[in-house]
Amino acid sequence: MNATSEPEPLQALNGLLARLREKVSLYRERLPEGPLRTMEDIGRLPFTTKEDFRANYPFGLFAVPRKDVVRLHMSSGTTGRPVVTGYTRHDLALWAECMGRVMEYAGVTSNDVVQNAYGYGLFTGGMGLHLGAEAVGATVVPTSSGVTQRQVMLMRDLGTTVLCCTPSYALVLAEALHASGGHLDTRLRVGIFGAEPWSDGMRRQIETRLDLEAFDIYGLTELGGPGVAAECSRHDGLHIFEDHFYAEVVDPDTGTPLQEGQPGELVLTSLRREASPVVRYRTRDRTVLTSEPCACGSPYRRFLRVQGRTDDMLVVRGENVFPSQIEELLAGFGGFNGQYILVIDRQAHALDTLEVVLEADTADEQGLEQEIRDRIRDSIGLRITAKVLRPGVLPRSEGKAKRVVDHREAPGGSGSPP
Ligand code: DLL
């Protein structure tokens, strides 16, 4: 696991800044003159935000002429214009290199059959994982997401050994596998899961139900998709591929760079991308950086599992909580099958309420509801109500799960604004 070391990060960064000043008007206006002397000087440069992408839609942030762009991907988000990212031929080669590394970290080789159930299309997941599987010479089965019964059939018939998809879809596939045939009877050994927050508790559930070793991978459209960071076999944080991406963690409120070990917002700079490079992109993802050496021997620093996005943090009666913290607690309850939603509401002139709605196989629903209420109050300090449903009732997700239903802002919703 050696870094491909050329060019050195500082040299790459200064080359990037010079290119951006020349080619991209937003950066020409914002970036100071002259090269940086150390990597840490990057903290003096301005941030790039999702709003910058939207304001420059579709090609305003591109650093090469459109004729040199051979691929576009994008993410829609919930509102507004999509975020567009472009790739030159060289960018695709770099992406394949990073994604090949993701596969190597998970121990995937040419002996493997990789079923890629990330969505193919504008989303970066499908094509990204596809590149990685091909880079290590595995046999790729590009199923894309959905058509769950066919996924299950192919998994058995083709002897799939590696499953790639979102963690929430992995749960759906596990359910379908167990429902058809009563026992697992697959050759699965590795799962490569990412694109949404998931707790360690969820990891244990998926690993047990699918009888595989689960690896967390991270990336985002603005940085070219998956392949920014990935877990190794130690499963103790995600190694950042620092020869391609420079990572900082900043205070989400002030933007001040934080020391390693302090939790904050991840900020990323792409060092080598040609078509859509970014400087100091504010991901809004919450994590912690560490340069403690990892037993796997990787030269790359790590960040801990991403808890969630700043915008997904729930603020209920003044308490801050990430859905993944609640998920982690739920995963400890026997009978819980991994399916849940969090419903937030506000009745007129009343405090916010949070109801945890989950599926569980239990004979004592009320007892379980009580236990969950107590556990969440004792661990997170949050008063909630719990509602246990029988398995199979909540909507299933083929991609990124929508875990939070917030009625507080609905016009004329269940509660009128106070
Ligand atoms: O989700 C890229 C990707 C595809 C990553 C396949 C991993 C696997 P976007 O749709 O732009 O891109 O969403 C990016 O998803 O800012 C995080 O909030 C979240 N996210 C991605 N990976 C993880 C992860 C892809 N492992 C946004 N843990 C990011 C937690 C993740 N959140």
XYZ file of C-alpha atoms and ligand atoms in Angstrom:
450
model
C 0.000 0.000 0.000
C 2.419 2.646 -1.135
C 1.454 6.179 -2.072
C 2.025 6.998 -5.708
C 4.211 9.920 -4.746
C 4.596 12.097 -7.870
C 4.020 14.989 -7.846
C 4.514 15.963 -4.199
C 1.326 17.369 -2.627
C 2.622 20.952 -2.282
C 3.869 21.003 -5.840
C 0.552 19.554 -7.031
C -1.378 22.126 -5.008
C 0.601 25.081 -6.352
C 0.214 23.750 -9.882
C -3.523 23.486 -9.292
C -3.791 27.031 -7.909
C -1.909 28.434 -10.911
C -4.217 26.568 -13.305
C -7.325 27.711 -11.480
C -6.243 31.350 -11.504
C -5.779 31.110 -15.230
C -8.860 29.078 -16.201
C -11.698 29.616 -13.706
C -13.033 33.113 -13.145
C -14.392 32.357 -9.664
C -10.920 31.292 -8.507
C -9.202 34.131 -10.415
C -11.245 36.556 -8.328
C -10.772 34.728 -5.051
C -7.315 33.167 -4.911
C -4.368 35.232 -3.675
C -1.323 35.621 -5.951
C 1.739 33.407 -5.739
C 2.530 29.885 -4.551
C 1.976 28.552 -1.013
C 5.079 27.718 1.019
C 3.606 24.879 3.094
C 0.512 22.697 2.815
C -0.826 24.282 6.020
C -0.932 27.670 4.249
C -3.977 26.300 2.469
C -5.911 27.437 5.563
C -5.580 31.011 4.260
C -7.432 30.247 1.017
C -11.184 30.809 0.662
C -13.634 27.901 0.759
C -15.650 26.553 -2.148
C -19.279 25.677 -1.348
C -22.225 23.855 -2.864
C -23.704 27.284 -3.611
C -20.643 28.043 -5.782
C -21.355 24.893 -7.799
C -25.007 25.849 -8.188
C -24.252 29.469 -9.100
C -21.813 28.302 -11.798
C -24.035 25.547 -13.191
C -23.303 23.754 -15.440
C -19.745 24.418 -16.636
C -18.640 27.609 -14.856
C -16.161 25.849 -12.551
C -14.609 23.712 -15.291
C -10.863 24.246 -15.782
C -10.617 22.704 -19.271
C -12.451 23.400 -22.542
C -15.650 21.356 -22.927
C -14.098 19.407 -25.808
C -11.599 17.850 -23.369
C -14.376 16.618 -21.079
C -15.247 12.978 -21.786
C -17.742 12.317 -18.971
C -20.198 14.202 -16.763
C -21.788 13.062 -13.520
C -24.049 14.936 -11.190
C -26.074 14.801 -8.018
C -29.457 16.367 -7.734
C -29.752 17.023 -4.026
C -33.180 17.843 -2.740
C -33.545 21.366 -4.078
C -32.067 23.634 -6.704
C -29.755 23.010 -9.615
C -27.726 19.822 -9.810
C -24.054 19.737 -8.867
C -22.101 18.847 -12.005
C -18.620 17.332 -12.147
C -16.593 16.598 -15.298
C -13.760 14.238 -16.168
C -11.040 14.379 -18.787
C -9.579 11.102 -20.003
C -6.811 11.613 -17.473
C -9.362 12.197 -14.685
C -11.035 8.892 -15.520
C -7.640 7.166 -15.264
C -7.053 8.789 -11.848
C -10.522 7.782 -10.727
C -9.875 4.197 -11.798
C -6.605 4.292 -9.829
C -8.375 5.480 -6.652
C -11.237 3.040 -7.065
C -8.785 0.203 -7.715
C -7.205 1.140 -4.392
C -10.615 0.975 -2.692
C -10.943 -2.575 -4.024
C -7.419 -3.513 -2.913
C -8.069 -2.210 0.586
C -11.081 -4.532 0.714
C -8.985 -7.429 -0.599
C -10.824 -7.697 -3.926
C -8.872 -9.458 -6.710
C -9.369 -10.998 -10.129
C -10.755 -14.076 -8.353
C -13.840 -12.114 -7.359
C -17.257 -11.672 -8.913
C -18.345 -8.106 -8.052
C -22.071 -7.381 -8.125
C -22.340 -3.623 -8.418
C -25.743 -2.555 -7.142
C -24.956 1.153 -6.837
C -27.073 3.157 -9.259
C -25.580 3.581 -12.741
C -26.302 6.852 -14.492
C -25.777 10.408 -13.386
C -24.899 9.214 -9.840
C -21.163 8.568 -9.444
C -21.578 5.332 -7.464
C -22.316 2.851 -10.251
C -19.671 3.923 -12.762
C -17.113 4.610 -10.015
C -17.244 1.167 -8.428
C -17.357 -0.335 -11.907
C -14.009 1.292 -12.750
C -12.479 0.006 -9.533
C -13.606 -3.569 -10.007
C -12.244 -3.575 -13.564
C -8.979 -2.008 -12.372
C -8.257 -5.043 -10.178
C -9.419 -7.448 -12.864
C -12.511 -8.707 -11.049
C -15.562 -9.884 -12.989
C -18.074 -7.032 -12.757
C -21.814 -7.637 -12.848
C -23.292 -4.158 -13.442
C -26.772 -4.783 -12.015
C -27.282 -1.169 -10.882
C -29.715 -0.720 -7.987
C -33.238 -2.103 -7.792
C -35.015 -5.161 -9.249
C -34.221 -6.879 -5.991
C -35.447 -10.371 -6.895
C -33.163 -10.418 -9.920
C -30.241 -9.267 -7.771
C -30.863 -12.208 -5.461
C -31.070 -14.677 -8.320
C -27.882 -13.412 -9.959
C -26.049 -13.364 -6.649
C -26.696 -17.079 -6.272
C -26.370 -18.092 -9.931
C -23.159 -16.169 -10.681
C -21.482 -16.872 -7.354
C -21.143 -13.206 -6.403
C -18.360 -12.773 -3.833
C -18.361 -8.964 -3.502
C -21.450 -6.792 -3.122
C -21.300 -3.029 -3.739
C -24.299 -0.867 -2.783
C -25.569 1.541 -0.147
C -25.792 0.042 3.358
C -29.545 0.556 3.356
C -29.905 -1.421 0.117
C -27.649 -4.140 1.561
C -30.286 -4.602 4.272
C -33.002 -4.894 1.656
C -30.987 -7.501 -0.244
C -30.350 -9.419 2.981
C -34.075 -9.477 3.654
C -34.841 -10.697 0.133
C -32.163 -13.396 0.325
C -33.497 -14.742 3.605
C -37.090 -14.570 2.372
C -36.286 -16.591 -0.740
C -34.825 -19.903 0.215
C -34.836 -19.597 3.985
C -31.067 -19.631 4.310
C -28.279 -17.583 2.837
C -26.471 -19.994 0.454
C -24.372 -17.319 -1.281
C -20.626 -17.001 -1.762
C -20.534 -13.402 -0.547
C -17.406 -12.523 1.424
C -16.960 -8.735 1.059
C -19.338 -5.770 0.989
C -18.295 -2.280 -0.127
C -20.827 0.120 1.304
C -21.052 3.909 1.377
C -22.790 7.001 -0.012
C -24.769 7.514 3.221
C -24.049 7.540 6.947
C -24.295 4.168 8.688
C -23.435 3.195 12.236
C -21.204 0.407 13.516
C -24.347 -1.236 14.817
C -25.724 -1.290 11.276
C -22.420 -2.733 10.082
C -22.761 -5.641 12.514
C -26.323 -6.290 11.367
C -25.334 -6.335 7.701
C -22.265 -8.489 8.318
C -24.263 -11.052 10.249
C -27.156 -11.213 7.850
C -25.100 -11.379 4.672
C -22.158 -13.272 6.194
C -19.537 -10.914 4.771
C -16.936 -8.367 5.860
C -18.238 -4.823 5.320
C -15.991 -1.947 4.208
C -16.988 1.718 4.418
C -16.144 3.962 1.452
C -16.571 7.692 1.135
C -16.753 10.236 -1.652
C -18.926 12.976 -3.111
C -19.862 14.317 -6.510
C -18.015 17.597 -6.004
C -14.736 15.683 -5.612
C -15.482 13.281 -8.477
C -17.479 10.631 -6.571
C -16.376 7.623 -4.503
C -12.641 6.972 -4.162
C -11.772 9.828 -1.790
C -11.350 7.580 1.261
C -11.850 3.933 2.180
C -11.496 1.504 5.053
C -8.733 -1.083 5.200
C -9.013 -4.477 6.872
C -8.591 -2.880 10.330
C -11.932 -1.029 9.984
C -10.649 1.781 12.166
C -11.405 4.886 10.131
C -11.154 5.604 6.418
C -7.781 6.224 4.767
C -7.820 9.426 2.719
C -6.077 9.035 -0.613
C -3.907 12.040 0.090
C -1.883 11.893 -3.078
C -5.182 12.933 -4.743
C -7.130 14.749 -2.023
C -5.963 17.085 0.732
C -8.144 16.929 3.841
C -8.730 19.416 6.643
C -11.270 19.530 9.442
C -12.644 22.966 10.328
C -14.971 24.408 12.917
C -18.379 24.270 11.176
C -19.429 27.629 12.601
C -16.289 29.736 12.203
C -14.419 27.853 9.443
C -11.228 27.864 11.534
C -8.980 24.846 10.866
C -8.994 22.421 13.824
C -6.256 20.230 15.251
C -6.293 16.530 14.544
C -8.551 14.686 16.940
C -11.058 17.529 17.154
C -14.457 16.832 15.594
C -15.589 19.219 12.877
C -16.454 19.601 9.210
C -14.389 17.877 6.543
C -12.918 20.201 3.899
C -11.367 18.673 0.784
C -9.112 19.892 -2.020
C -8.615 17.809 -5.169
C -4.933 17.958 -6.059
C -4.846 16.270 -9.426
C -8.227 16.509 -11.136
C -8.161 18.383 -14.444
C -11.748 19.092 -15.511
C -13.426 19.965 -12.200
C -10.819 20.649 -9.534
C -11.930 22.264 -6.267
C -10.096 24.133 -3.539
C -11.221 23.723 0.078
C -14.660 22.294 -0.619
C -16.887 22.422 2.442
C -18.417 18.947 2.535
C -20.668 19.637 5.560
C -19.759 16.100 6.673
C -18.837 15.692 10.343
C -15.766 13.683 11.260
C -12.374 13.639 13.041
C -8.925 13.428 11.423
C -6.101 11.273 12.758
C -2.524 10.622 11.655
C -1.977 7.792 14.153
C -0.290 5.045 12.157
C -2.657 2.254 11.130
C -1.658 -1.377 11.648
C -2.347 -2.045 7.963
C 0.750 -0.017 7.026
C -1.083 2.419 4.764
C 0.772 5.729 4.414
C -2.494 7.664 4.364
C -4.059 9.494 7.306
C -7.573 8.549 8.309
C -10.840 10.153 9.287
C -13.334 8.392 11.498
C -16.659 7.188 10.106
C -18.684 10.181 8.963
C -21.452 10.714 11.521
C -23.625 12.676 9.147
C -23.951 16.016 7.467
C -24.222 19.227 9.409
C -27.573 19.797 7.668
C -28.834 16.372 8.776
C -28.128 17.002 12.413
C -31.434 17.052 14.238
C -32.020 19.795 16.711
C -34.862 18.694 18.919
C -35.705 20.800 21.949
C -32.200 22.219 21.932
C -30.493 18.792 21.824
C -28.294 17.987 18.838
C -28.353 14.453 17.536
C -27.350 12.677 14.341
C -29.679 9.960 13.037
C -26.661 7.596 13.030
C -26.378 7.966 16.839
C -29.951 6.752 17.242
C -29.354 3.989 14.684
C -26.352 2.774 16.698
C -28.519 2.380 19.793
C -31.390 0.708 17.936
C -29.005 -1.836 16.433
C -28.397 -3.209 19.927
C -32.005 -4.383 20.310
C -32.767 -7.978 19.410
C -35.471 -8.329 16.760
C -34.745 -4.916 15.183
C -34.264 -5.490 11.454
C -32.471 -2.243 10.538
C -35.513 -0.443 9.117
C -36.432 2.785 10.869
C -37.468 6.393 10.365
C -37.322 9.405 12.648
C -40.412 11.584 12.663
C -40.079 15.092 14.031
C -43.088 17.219 14.693
C -44.202 20.340 16.495
C -47.733 20.788 17.714
C -49.009 24.336 18.073
C -47.455 26.082 21.066
C -45.709 22.896 22.097
C -42.178 21.539 22.122
C -40.711 19.525 19.272
C -41.314 15.803 19.405
C -39.208 12.997 18.006
C -40.763 9.637 17.330
C -38.535 6.691 16.470
C -40.519 4.357 14.229
C -38.864 0.995 13.692
C -39.557 -2.517 12.553
C -38.864 -5.365 14.926
C -39.803 -8.980 15.267
C -41.020 -9.131 18.853
C -43.904 -10.513 20.862
C -43.780 -7.574 23.271
C -43.987 -4.371 21.253
C -44.853 -2.143 24.169
C -42.016 -3.512 26.270
C -39.564 -2.841 23.451
C -40.917 0.683 22.934
C -40.367 1.382 26.616
C -36.826 -0.037 26.541
C -35.918 2.081 23.500
C -37.328 5.218 25.097
C -35.257 4.598 28.216
C -32.063 3.734 26.379
C -32.188 6.850 24.185
C -32.975 9.065 27.166
C -30.100 7.589 29.193
C -27.515 7.572 26.386
C -28.271 10.720 24.400
C -30.348 12.660 26.885
C -33.234 12.916 24.464
C -36.881 12.299 25.302
C -38.553 10.476 22.448
C -41.465 8.206 21.769
C -40.947 4.870 20.046
C -43.296 2.962 17.803
C -42.553 -0.633 16.925
C -44.053 -1.937 13.693
C -44.016 -5.471 12.377
C -41.350 -6.189 9.703
C -42.178 -5.214 6.115
C -44.189 -2.046 6.704
C -41.729 0.845 6.194
C -40.663 1.852 2.677
C -37.406 0.170 1.520
C -34.533 2.073 -0.087
C -32.636 1.079 -3.218
C -30.155 3.940 -2.856
C -29.709 6.500 -0.129
C -32.308 5.974 2.584
C -34.453 8.866 3.744
C -34.474 8.369 7.494
C -35.875 11.679 8.685
C -39.422 12.923 8.207
C -39.629 16.462 9.518
C -43.139 17.861 9.755
C -42.021 21.057 11.425
C -41.721 23.051 8.252
C -44.676 21.628 6.377
C -47.149 24.451 5.659
C -50.261 23.605 7.576
C -48.590 20.308 8.545
C -49.438 18.411 11.650
C -48.413 21.350 13.749
C -48.820 25.006 12.952
C -45.697 27.073 13.608
C -45.563 28.467 17.162
O -22.561 9.427 -2.520
C -20.518 9.193 -3.800
C -20.374 7.788 -3.342
C -20.847 6.773 -4.140
C -19.751 7.483 -2.136
C -20.697 5.450 -3.733
C -19.586 6.180 -1.722
C -20.053 5.157 -2.524
P -23.046 12.214 -3.491
O -24.315 11.651 -4.001
O -22.573 13.513 -4.024
O -21.862 11.208 -3.757
O -23.179 12.299 -1.920
C -22.091 12.678 -1.139
O -22.913 11.400 0.751
O -21.085 14.407 1.292
C -21.793 12.434 2.527
O -22.724 13.294 3.151
C -22.503 11.172 2.082
N -21.585 10.022 2.141
C -20.899 9.467 1.136
N -20.182 8.394 1.596
C -20.435 8.316 2.926
C -20.012 7.444 3.979
C -21.747 9.918 -3.276
N -19.213 6.416 3.756
C -22.482 12.703 0.316
N -20.456 7.707 5.230
C -21.329 13.030 1.223
C -21.290 8.743 5.485
C -21.319 9.366 3.268
N -21.739 9.564 4.535
